[in-house]
Coordinates of C-alpha atoms and ligand atoms in Angstrom, one line a residue:
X1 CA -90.9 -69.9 -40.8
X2 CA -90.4 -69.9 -36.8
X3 CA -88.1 -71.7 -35.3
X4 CA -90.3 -74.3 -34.0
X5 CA -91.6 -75.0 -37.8
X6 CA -88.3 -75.3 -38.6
X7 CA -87.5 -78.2 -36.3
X8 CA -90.8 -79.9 -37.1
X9 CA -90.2 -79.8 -40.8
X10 CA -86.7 -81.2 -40.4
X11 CA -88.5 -83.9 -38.7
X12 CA -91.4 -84.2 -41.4
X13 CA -88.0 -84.6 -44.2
X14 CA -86.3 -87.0 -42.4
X15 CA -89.1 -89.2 -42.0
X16 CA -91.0 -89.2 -45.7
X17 CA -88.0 -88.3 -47.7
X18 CA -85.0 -88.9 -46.1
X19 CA -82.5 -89.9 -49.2
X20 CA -83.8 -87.5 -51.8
X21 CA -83.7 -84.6 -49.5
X22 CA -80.3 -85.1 -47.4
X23 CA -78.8 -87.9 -49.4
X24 CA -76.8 -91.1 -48.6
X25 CA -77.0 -89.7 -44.8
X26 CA -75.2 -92.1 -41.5
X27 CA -78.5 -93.3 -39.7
X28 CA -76.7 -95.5 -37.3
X29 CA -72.9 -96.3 -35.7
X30 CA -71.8 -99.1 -34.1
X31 CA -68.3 -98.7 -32.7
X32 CA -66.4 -101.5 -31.5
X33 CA -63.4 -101.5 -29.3
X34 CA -61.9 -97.9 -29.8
X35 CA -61.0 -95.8 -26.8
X36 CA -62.3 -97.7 -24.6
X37 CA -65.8 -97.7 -26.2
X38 CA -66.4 -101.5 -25.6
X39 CA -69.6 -101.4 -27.8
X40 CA -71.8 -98.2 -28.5
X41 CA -74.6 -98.2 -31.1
X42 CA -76.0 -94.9 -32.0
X43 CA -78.9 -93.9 -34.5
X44 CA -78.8 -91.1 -35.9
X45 CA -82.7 -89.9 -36.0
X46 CA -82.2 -86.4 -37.3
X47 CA -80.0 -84.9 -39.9
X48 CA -78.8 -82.6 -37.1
X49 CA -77.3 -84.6 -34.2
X50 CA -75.8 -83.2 -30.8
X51 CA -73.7 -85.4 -29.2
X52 CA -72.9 -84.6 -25.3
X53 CA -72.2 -86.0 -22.3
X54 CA -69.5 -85.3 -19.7
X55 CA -65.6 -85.3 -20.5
X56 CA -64.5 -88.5 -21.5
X57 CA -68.1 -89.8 -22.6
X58 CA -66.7 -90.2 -26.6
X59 CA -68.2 -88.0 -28.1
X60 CA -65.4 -87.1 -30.2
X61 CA -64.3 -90.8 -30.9
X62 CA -68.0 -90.6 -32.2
X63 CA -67.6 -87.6 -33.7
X64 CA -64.6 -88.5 -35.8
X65 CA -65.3 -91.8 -37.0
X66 CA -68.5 -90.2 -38.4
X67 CA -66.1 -87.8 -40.4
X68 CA -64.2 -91.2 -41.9
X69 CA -67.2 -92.5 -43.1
X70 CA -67.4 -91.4 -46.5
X71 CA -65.7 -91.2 -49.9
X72 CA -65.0 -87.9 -51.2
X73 CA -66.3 -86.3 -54.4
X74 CA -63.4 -86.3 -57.0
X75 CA -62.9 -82.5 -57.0
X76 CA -63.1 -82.5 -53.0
X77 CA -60.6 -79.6 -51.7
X78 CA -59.0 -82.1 -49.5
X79 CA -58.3 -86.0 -50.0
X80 CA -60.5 -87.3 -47.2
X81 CA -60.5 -88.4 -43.6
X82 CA -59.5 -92.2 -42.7
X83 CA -60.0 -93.7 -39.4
X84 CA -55.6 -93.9 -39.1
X85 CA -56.1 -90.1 -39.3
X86 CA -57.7 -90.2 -35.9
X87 CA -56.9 -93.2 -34.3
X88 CA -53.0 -93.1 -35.3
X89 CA -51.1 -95.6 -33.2
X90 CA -47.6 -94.7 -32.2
X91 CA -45.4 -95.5 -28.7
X92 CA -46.9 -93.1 -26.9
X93 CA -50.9 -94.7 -27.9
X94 CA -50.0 -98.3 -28.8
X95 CA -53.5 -99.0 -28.6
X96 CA -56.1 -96.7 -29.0
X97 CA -58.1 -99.4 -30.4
X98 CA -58.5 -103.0 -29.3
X99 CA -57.7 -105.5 -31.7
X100 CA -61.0 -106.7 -32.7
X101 CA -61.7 -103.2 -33.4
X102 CA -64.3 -102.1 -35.8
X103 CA -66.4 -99.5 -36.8
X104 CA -70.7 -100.5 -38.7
X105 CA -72.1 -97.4 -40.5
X106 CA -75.6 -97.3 -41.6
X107 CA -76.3 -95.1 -44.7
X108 CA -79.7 -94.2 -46.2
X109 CA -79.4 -95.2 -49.7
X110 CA -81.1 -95.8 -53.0
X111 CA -84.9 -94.7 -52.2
X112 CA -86.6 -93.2 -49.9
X113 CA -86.0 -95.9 -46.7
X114 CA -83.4 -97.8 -48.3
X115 CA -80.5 -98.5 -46.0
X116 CA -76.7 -100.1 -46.9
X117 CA -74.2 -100.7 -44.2
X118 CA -70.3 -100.4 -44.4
X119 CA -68.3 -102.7 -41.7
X120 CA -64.8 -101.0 -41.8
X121 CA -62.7 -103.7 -39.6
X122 CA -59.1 -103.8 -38.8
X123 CA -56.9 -106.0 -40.9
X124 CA -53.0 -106.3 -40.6
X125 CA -51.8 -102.9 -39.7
X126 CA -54.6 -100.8 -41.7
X127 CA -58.5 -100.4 -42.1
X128 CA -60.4 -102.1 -44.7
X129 CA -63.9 -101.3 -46.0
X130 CA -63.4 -97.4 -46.3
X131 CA -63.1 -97.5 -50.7
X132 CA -67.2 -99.4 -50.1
X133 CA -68.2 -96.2 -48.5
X134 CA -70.4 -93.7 -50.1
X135 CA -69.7 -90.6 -51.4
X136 CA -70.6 -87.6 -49.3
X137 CA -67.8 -84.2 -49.1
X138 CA -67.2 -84.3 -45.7
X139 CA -66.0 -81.5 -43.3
X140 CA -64.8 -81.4 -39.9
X141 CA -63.9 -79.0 -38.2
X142 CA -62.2 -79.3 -34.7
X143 CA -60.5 -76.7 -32.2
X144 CA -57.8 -75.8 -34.8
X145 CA -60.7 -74.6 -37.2
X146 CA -60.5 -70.7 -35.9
X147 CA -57.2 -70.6 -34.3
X148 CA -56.4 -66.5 -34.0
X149 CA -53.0 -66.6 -36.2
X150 CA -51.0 -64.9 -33.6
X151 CA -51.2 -68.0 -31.6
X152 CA -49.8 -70.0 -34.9
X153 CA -47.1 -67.8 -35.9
X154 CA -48.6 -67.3 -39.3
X155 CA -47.3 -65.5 -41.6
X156 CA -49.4 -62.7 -41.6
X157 CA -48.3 -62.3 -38.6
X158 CA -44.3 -62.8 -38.5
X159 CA -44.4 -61.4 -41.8
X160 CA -46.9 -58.1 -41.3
X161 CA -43.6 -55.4 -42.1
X162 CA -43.8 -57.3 -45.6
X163 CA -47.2 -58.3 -46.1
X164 CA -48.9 -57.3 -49.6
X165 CA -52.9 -57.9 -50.0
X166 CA -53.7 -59.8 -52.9
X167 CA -57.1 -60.6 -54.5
X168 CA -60.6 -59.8 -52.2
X169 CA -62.9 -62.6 -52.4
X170 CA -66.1 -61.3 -51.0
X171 CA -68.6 -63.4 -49.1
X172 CA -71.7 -64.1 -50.8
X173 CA -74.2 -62.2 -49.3
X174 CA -76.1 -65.6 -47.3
X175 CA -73.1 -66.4 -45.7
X176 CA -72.9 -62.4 -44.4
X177 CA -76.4 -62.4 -43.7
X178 CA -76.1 -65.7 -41.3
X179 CA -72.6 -64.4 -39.7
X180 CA -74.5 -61.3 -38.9
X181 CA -77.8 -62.5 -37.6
X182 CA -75.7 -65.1 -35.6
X183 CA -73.5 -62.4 -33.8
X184 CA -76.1 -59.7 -33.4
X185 CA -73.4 -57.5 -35.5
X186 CA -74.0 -55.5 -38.3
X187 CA -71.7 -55.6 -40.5
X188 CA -71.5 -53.8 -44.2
X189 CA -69.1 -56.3 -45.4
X190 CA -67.4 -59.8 -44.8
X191 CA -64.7 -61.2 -46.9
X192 CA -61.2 -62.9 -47.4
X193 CA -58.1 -61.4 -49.1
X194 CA -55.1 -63.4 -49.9
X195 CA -52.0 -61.6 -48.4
X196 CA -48.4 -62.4 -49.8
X197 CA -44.8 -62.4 -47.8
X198 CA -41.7 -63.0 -49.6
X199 CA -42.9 -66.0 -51.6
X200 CA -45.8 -67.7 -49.2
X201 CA -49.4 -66.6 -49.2
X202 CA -51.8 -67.0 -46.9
X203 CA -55.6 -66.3 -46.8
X204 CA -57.2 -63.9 -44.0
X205 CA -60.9 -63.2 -43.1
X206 CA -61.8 -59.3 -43.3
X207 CA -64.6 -57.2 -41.5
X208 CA -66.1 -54.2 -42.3
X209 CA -68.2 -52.6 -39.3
X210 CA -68.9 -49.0 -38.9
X211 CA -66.9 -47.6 -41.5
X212 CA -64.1 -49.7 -40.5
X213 CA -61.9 -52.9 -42.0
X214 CA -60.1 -55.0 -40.2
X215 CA -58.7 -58.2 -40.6
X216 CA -59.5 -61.7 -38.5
X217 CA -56.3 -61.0 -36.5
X218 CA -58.3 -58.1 -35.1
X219 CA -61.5 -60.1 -35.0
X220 CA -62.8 -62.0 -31.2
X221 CA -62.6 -65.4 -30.9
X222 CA -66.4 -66.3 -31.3
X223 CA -66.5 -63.8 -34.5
X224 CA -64.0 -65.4 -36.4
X225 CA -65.0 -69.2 -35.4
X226 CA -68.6 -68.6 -36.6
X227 CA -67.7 -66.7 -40.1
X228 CA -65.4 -69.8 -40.8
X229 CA -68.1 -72.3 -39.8
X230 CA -70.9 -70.6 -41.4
X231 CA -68.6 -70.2 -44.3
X232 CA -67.9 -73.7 -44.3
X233 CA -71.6 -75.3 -44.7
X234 CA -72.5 -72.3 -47.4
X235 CA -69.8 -73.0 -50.0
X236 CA -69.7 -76.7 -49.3
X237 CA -71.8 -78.7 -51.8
X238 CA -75.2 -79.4 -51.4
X239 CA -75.5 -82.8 -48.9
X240 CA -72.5 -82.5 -47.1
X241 CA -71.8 -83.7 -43.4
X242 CA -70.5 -81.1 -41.2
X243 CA -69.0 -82.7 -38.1
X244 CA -68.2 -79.8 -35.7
X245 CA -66.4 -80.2 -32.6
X246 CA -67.9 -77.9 -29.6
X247 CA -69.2 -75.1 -31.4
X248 CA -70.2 -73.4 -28.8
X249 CA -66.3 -72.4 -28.0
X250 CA -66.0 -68.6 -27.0
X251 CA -69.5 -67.7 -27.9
X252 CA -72.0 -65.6 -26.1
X253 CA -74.9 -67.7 -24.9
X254 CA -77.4 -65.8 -27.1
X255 CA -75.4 -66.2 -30.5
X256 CA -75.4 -70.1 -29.2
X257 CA -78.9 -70.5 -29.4
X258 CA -78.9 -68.7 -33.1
X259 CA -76.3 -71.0 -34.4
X260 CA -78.3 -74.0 -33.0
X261 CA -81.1 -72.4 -34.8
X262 CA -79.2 -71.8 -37.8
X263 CA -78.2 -75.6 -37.7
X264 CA -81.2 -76.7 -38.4
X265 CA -82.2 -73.9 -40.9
X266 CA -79.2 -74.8 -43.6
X267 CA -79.8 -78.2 -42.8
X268 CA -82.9 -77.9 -44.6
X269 CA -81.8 -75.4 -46.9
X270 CA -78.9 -77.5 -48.3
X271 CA -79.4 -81.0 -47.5
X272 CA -76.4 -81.0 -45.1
X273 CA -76.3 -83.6 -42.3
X274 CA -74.6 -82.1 -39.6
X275 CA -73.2 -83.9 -36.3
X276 CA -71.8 -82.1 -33.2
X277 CA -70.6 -82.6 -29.8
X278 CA -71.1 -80.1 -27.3
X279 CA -70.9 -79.4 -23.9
X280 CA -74.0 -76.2 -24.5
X281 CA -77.2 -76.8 -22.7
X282 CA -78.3 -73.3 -24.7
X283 CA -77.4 -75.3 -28.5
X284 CA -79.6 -78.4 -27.0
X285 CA -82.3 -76.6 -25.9
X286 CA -82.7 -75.3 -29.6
X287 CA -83.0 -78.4 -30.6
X288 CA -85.8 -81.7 -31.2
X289 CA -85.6 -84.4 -29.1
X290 CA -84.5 -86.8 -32.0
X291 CA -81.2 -84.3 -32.1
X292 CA -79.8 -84.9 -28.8
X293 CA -78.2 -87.9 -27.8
X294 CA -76.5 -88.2 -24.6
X295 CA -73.7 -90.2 -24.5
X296 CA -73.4 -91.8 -20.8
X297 CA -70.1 -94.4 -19.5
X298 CA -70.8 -96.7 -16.7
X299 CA -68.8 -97.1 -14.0
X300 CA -67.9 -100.6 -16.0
X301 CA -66.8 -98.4 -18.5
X302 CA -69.4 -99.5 -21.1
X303 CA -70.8 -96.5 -23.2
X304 CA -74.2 -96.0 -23.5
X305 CA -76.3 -93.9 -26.2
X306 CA -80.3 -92.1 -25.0
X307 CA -82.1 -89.6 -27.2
X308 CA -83.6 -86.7 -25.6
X309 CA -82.3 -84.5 -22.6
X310 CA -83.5 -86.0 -19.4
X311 CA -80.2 -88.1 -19.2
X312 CA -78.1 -84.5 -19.8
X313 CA -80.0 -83.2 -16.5
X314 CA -79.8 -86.5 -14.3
X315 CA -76.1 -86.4 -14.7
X316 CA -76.0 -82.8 -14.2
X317 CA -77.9 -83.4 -11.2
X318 CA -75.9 -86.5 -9.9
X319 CA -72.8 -84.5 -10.3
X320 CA -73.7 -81.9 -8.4
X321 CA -71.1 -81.3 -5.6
X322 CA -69.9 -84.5 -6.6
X323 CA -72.1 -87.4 -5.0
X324 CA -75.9 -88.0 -5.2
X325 CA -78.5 -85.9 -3.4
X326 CA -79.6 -86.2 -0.2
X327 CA -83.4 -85.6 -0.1
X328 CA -86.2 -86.5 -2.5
X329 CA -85.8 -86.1 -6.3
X330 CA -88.9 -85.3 -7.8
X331 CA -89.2 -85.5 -11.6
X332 CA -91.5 -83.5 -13.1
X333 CA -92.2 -82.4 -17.1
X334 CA -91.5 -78.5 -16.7
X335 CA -91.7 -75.5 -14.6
X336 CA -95.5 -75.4 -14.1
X337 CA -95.4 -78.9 -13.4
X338 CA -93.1 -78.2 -10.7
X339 CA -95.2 -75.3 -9.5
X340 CA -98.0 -77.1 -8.9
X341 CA -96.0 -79.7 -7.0
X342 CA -94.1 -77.7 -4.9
X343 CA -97.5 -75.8 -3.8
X344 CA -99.5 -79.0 -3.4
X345 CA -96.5 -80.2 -0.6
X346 CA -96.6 -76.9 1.2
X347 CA -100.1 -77.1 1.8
X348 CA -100.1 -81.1 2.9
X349 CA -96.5 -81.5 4.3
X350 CA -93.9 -78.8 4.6
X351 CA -91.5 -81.1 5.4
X352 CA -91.6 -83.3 2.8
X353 CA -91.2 -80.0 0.6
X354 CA -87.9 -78.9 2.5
X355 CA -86.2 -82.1 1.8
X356 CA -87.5 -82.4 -2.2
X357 CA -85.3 -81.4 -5.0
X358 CA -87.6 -81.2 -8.2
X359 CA -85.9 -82.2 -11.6
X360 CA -87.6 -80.8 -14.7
X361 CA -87.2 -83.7 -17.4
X362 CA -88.5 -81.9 -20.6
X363 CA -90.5 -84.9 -22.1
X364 CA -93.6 -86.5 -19.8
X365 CA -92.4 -89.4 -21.9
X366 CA -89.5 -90.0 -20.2
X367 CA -90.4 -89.3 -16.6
X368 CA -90.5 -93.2 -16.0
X369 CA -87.1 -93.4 -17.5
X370 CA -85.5 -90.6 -15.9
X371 CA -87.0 -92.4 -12.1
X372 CA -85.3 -95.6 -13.0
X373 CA -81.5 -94.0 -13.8
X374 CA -82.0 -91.9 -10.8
X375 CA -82.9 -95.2 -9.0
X376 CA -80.3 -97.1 -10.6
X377 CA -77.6 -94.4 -9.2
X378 CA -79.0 -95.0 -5.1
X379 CA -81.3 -91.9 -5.3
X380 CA -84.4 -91.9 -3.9
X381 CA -86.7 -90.5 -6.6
X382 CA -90.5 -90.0 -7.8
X383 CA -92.3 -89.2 -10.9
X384 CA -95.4 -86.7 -11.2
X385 CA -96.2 -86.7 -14.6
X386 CA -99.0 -84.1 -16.3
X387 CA -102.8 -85.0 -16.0
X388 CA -102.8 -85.9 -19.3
X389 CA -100.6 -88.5 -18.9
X390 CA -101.3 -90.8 -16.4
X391 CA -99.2 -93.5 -14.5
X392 CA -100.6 -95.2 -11.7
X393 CA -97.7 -95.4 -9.7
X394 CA -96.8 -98.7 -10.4
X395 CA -93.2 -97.4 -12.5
X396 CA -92.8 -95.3 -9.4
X397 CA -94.7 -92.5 -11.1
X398 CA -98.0 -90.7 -9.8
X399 CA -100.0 -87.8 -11.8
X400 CA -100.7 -84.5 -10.8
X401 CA -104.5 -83.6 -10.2
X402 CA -106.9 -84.1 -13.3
X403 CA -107.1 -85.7 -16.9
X404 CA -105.3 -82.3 -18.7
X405 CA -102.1 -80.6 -18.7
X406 CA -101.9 -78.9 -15.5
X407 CA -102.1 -75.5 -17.0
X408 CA -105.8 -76.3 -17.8
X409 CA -106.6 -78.1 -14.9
X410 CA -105.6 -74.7 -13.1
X411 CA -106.4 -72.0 -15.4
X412 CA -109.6 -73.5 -15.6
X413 CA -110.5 -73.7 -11.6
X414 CA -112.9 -71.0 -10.2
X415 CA -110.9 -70.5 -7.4
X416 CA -108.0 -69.0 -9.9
X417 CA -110.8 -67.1 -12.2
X418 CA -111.6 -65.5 -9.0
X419 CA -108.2 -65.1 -7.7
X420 CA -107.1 -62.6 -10.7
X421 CA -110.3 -61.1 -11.2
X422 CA -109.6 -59.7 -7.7
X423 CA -107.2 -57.0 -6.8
X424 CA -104.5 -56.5 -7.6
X425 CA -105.3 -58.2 -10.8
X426 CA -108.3 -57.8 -11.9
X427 CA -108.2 -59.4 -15.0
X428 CA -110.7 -61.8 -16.9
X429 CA -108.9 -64.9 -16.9
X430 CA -111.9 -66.4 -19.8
X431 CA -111.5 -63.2 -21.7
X432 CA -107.4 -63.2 -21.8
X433 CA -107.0 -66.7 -22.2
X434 CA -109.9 -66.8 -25.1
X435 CA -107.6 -67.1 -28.5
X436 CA -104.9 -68.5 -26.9
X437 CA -104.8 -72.2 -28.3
X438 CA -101.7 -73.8 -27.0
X439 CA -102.2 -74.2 -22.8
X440 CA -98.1 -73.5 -22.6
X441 CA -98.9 -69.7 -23.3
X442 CA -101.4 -69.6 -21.1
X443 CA -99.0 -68.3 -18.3
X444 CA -97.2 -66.0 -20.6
X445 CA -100.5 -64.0 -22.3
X446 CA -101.4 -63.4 -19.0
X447 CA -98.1 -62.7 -17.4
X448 CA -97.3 -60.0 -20.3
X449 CA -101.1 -58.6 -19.4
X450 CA -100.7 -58.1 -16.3
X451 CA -96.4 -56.8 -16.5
X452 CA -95.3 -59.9 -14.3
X453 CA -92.8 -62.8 -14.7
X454 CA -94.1 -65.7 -16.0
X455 CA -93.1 -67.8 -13.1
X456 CA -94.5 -65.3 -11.0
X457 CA -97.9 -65.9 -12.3
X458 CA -98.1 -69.7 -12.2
X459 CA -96.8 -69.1 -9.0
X460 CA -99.9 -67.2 -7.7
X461 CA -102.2 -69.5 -9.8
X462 CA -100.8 -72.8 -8.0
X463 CA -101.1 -71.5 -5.1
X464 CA -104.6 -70.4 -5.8
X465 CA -105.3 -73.7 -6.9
X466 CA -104.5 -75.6 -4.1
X467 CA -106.0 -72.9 -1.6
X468 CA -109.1 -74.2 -3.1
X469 CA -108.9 -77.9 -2.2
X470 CA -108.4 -80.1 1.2
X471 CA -105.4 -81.6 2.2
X472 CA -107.5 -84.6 1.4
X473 CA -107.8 -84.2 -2.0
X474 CA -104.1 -84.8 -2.2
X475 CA -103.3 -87.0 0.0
X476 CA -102.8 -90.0 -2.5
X477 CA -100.1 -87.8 -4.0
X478 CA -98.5 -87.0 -0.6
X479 CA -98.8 -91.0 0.7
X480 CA -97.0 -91.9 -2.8
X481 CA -94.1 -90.1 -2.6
X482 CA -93.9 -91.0 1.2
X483 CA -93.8 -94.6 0.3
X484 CA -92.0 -95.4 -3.3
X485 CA -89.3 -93.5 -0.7
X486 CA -89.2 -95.9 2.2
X487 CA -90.7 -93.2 4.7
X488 CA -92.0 -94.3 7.7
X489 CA -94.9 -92.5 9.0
Ligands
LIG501 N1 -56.4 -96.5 -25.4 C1 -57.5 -96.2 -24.7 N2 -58.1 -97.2 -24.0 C2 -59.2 -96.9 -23.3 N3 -59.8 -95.7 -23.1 C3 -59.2 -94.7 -23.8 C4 -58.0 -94.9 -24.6 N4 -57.7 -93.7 -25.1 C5 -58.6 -92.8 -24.7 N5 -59.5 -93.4 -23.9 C6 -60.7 -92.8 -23.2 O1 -61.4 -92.0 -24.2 C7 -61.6 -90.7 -23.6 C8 -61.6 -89.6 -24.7 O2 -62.6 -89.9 -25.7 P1 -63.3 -88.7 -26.5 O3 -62.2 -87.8 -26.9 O4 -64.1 -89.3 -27.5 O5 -64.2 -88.0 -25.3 P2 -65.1 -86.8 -25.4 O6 -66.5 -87.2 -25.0 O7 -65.0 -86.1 -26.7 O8 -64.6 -85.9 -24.2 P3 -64.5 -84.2 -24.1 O9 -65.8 -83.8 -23.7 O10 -63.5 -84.0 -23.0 O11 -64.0 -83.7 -25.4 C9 -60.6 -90.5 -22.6 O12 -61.1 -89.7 -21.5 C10 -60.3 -91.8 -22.1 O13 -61.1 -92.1 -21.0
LIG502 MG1 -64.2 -84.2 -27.3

């Protein structure tokens, strides 16, 4: 199954099935007066959640309350986590937590859309409610999950002129296979042995790669994180929740996107509901838009929760250099969107093009939104959504030319048939694009005909495109823009 499958299917699950497939999973958190979250409600709308935002956001506060929110299985390997566990109060942090603090879960339960909520309140010096929770083994694993052991002083370490290896306890093979795929390395065996000192044991991850064993004090950083997180969601019981704290720490960009993958692959496998923060654009890009929530404070302080990415870009693109952009922001859906755009400007008005910055939101969905935060933080901003969904500029939101995605408004021109079937093309745009069903490969099954970037392409096709037409023929676009932006022409 493809990746894309994949995500759908998680999505197909967690709507007609939800409990029998993934159990009593938390659909919601409403946190109340911790860390300065004044009041944050979050849904969880996917049994794999990413939770980012910028430093500070709380994404772990999130993040860890979501790890107390269960009940352990009897013959859990360790007791259980408690809110006190992450929210201890002490001179240094006399109060982490206000004192009306509390924390609402929302559990699926019983059948298929059954729900049950668990308030967990403060009362006297502890936390009532926890012993109503569910059951559910829980695991989270933080920074300290794949410390390298010569930076604890281990034993295996301190005590190497000593050590004695003990019982091997190979990986099962599903575990190596998803270590391996996830690095890119091949490896012929993965394991742990127990090693002994002088009365203390200790347990240590081994490799074996090209003929040669070595131990996880000779492993990198990223390898031995991902063998103990992988490890951790194959030999935990069917259901779990993983909570994982910024997996993405000292990975390669490529073996990001496979673990995001991978996320959502054992998810399905195994029933687990797994919850991260991260700070990886490459782990949210892997994933649907019901996985991402963005968590966002206001300059009040108040913590706010969106699904889907948009927010992730605005802020990025607020925070760039520090204040808000000068010129125009333009938000558009994607990169052909923003093609098309930035070819229709330099036909009518060049110098509306030099002072645009175009934002690619993801979703046409939440152009609209994405125009009102930008708004809402003094920038002067526009929306062009896709032909095939139209706005009529009343939410500050116009629509490129025609009723279809752009791609088959310009695919479909004569003026771009022509344009390719021309040196140095010379290609029949009918004849490539004939069994190609989805307009978003369009640019790509033509781009790998003709040995091009794909941008490269859509590039010559905009500009084909608007060759074609009269600055007229845009000029409702052009005045738009000019006006939702107070210019005065
Ligand atoms: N007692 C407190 N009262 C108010 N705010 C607090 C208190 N303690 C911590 N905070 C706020 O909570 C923030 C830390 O929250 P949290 O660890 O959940 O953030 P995060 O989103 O995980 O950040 P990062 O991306 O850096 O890991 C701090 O930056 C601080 O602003
Ligand atoms: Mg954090």
């Amino acid at each position: 199954m493809s990746h894309d499958d994949e995500v759908r299917k998680l999505r197909k699950k967690f709507a007609a099935a939800r409990y029998p497939t993934f159990g009593p999973m938390l659909l919601g958190i409403r946190v109340q007066g911790f860390r300065g979250v004044a009041d944050l409600n979050l849904d969880f709308t996917s049994p794999v959640t990413a939770i980012s935002g910028l430093n500070g956001t709380g994404k772990s506060t999130v993040a860890q309350l979501a790890a107390a929110g269960f009940r352990q299985p009897p013959d859990h390997d360790w007791y259980r986590y408690y809110v006190k566990h992450f929210f201890p109060v002490s001179v240094a942090d006399p109060e982490p937590f206000t004192v009306g603090a509390q924390v609402q879960y929302l559990y699926a339960a019983d059948t298929d859309l059954g729900t049950q909520t668990v308030t967990v309140t403060r009362s006297a010096k502890s936390w009532s409610g926890q012993h109503r929770q569910p059951e559910r083994a829980t695991y989270y694993r933080g920074f300290a999950q794949f410390i390298p052991k010569v930076e604890r002083r281990d034993l295996s370490i301190y005590g190497a002129a000593n050590l004695e290896l003990g019982a091997a306890i190979s990986l099962d093979p599903t575990t190596a296979e998803h270590v391996g795929r996830i690095l890119a390395v091949p490896y012929e065996h993965l394991g742990f042995t127990e090693v002994l000192a002088t009365k203390k044991t200790a347990t240590l991850a081994m490799a074996g790669r090209a003929g040669r064993e070595y131990s996880e004090n000779h492993m990198g950083a990223g390898e031995g994180r991902v063998l103990y997180m992988v490890h951790t969601m194959e030999q935990a019981p069917p259901k779990s929740l993983i909570v994982l704290e910024e997996p993405e720490t000292s990975l390669h960009g490529d073996a990001q996107v496979r673990l995001a993958k991978y996320f959502v692959e054992v998810s399905l496998r195994r029933g687990h509901q797994i919850i991260v923060t991260t700070h990886s654009a490459a782990i949210l890009g892997q994933l649907g838009r019901d996985s991402v929530v963005y968590l966002r404070r206001a300059p009040a302080g108040d913590v706010t929760a969106t699904h889907g990415l948009s927010t992730y870009q605005i802020d990025s693109h607020l925070q760039r250099e520090g204040r808000a952009p000068a010129g125009i922001t333009v938000c558009v859906e994607d990169d052909f969107a923003r093609c098309l755009a930035g070819e229709i400007f330099r036909a009518v008005d060049r110098d509306l093009l030099a002072g645009c910055a175009f934002l690619e939101i993801g979703g046409g969905q939440e152009i609209p939104a994405a125009v009102k935060l930008l708004r809402g933080a003094k920038v002067r901003a526009v929306g062009l959504s896709d032909g095939d969904m139209p706005h009529n500029g009343s939410d500050g939101v116009m629509t490129l030319p025609g009723n279809e995605p752009p791609e088959r408004e310009v695919f479909a021109h004569p003026a771009v048939k022509s344009c390719f079937a021309e040196a140095p093309f010379e290609v029949d745009l009918d004849a490539t694009l004939a069994g190609v069903a989805d307009h978003h490969d369009f640019a790509r099954t033509l781009a790998e005909r003709l040995t091009m970037d794909e941008i490269a392409v859509v590039n010559v096709a905009c500009r084909a495109y608007t060759a074609a037409h009269e600055p007229s023929d845009f000029a409702g676009i052009i005045d738009f823009v000019h006006k939702e932006v107070g210019d005065r022409r």
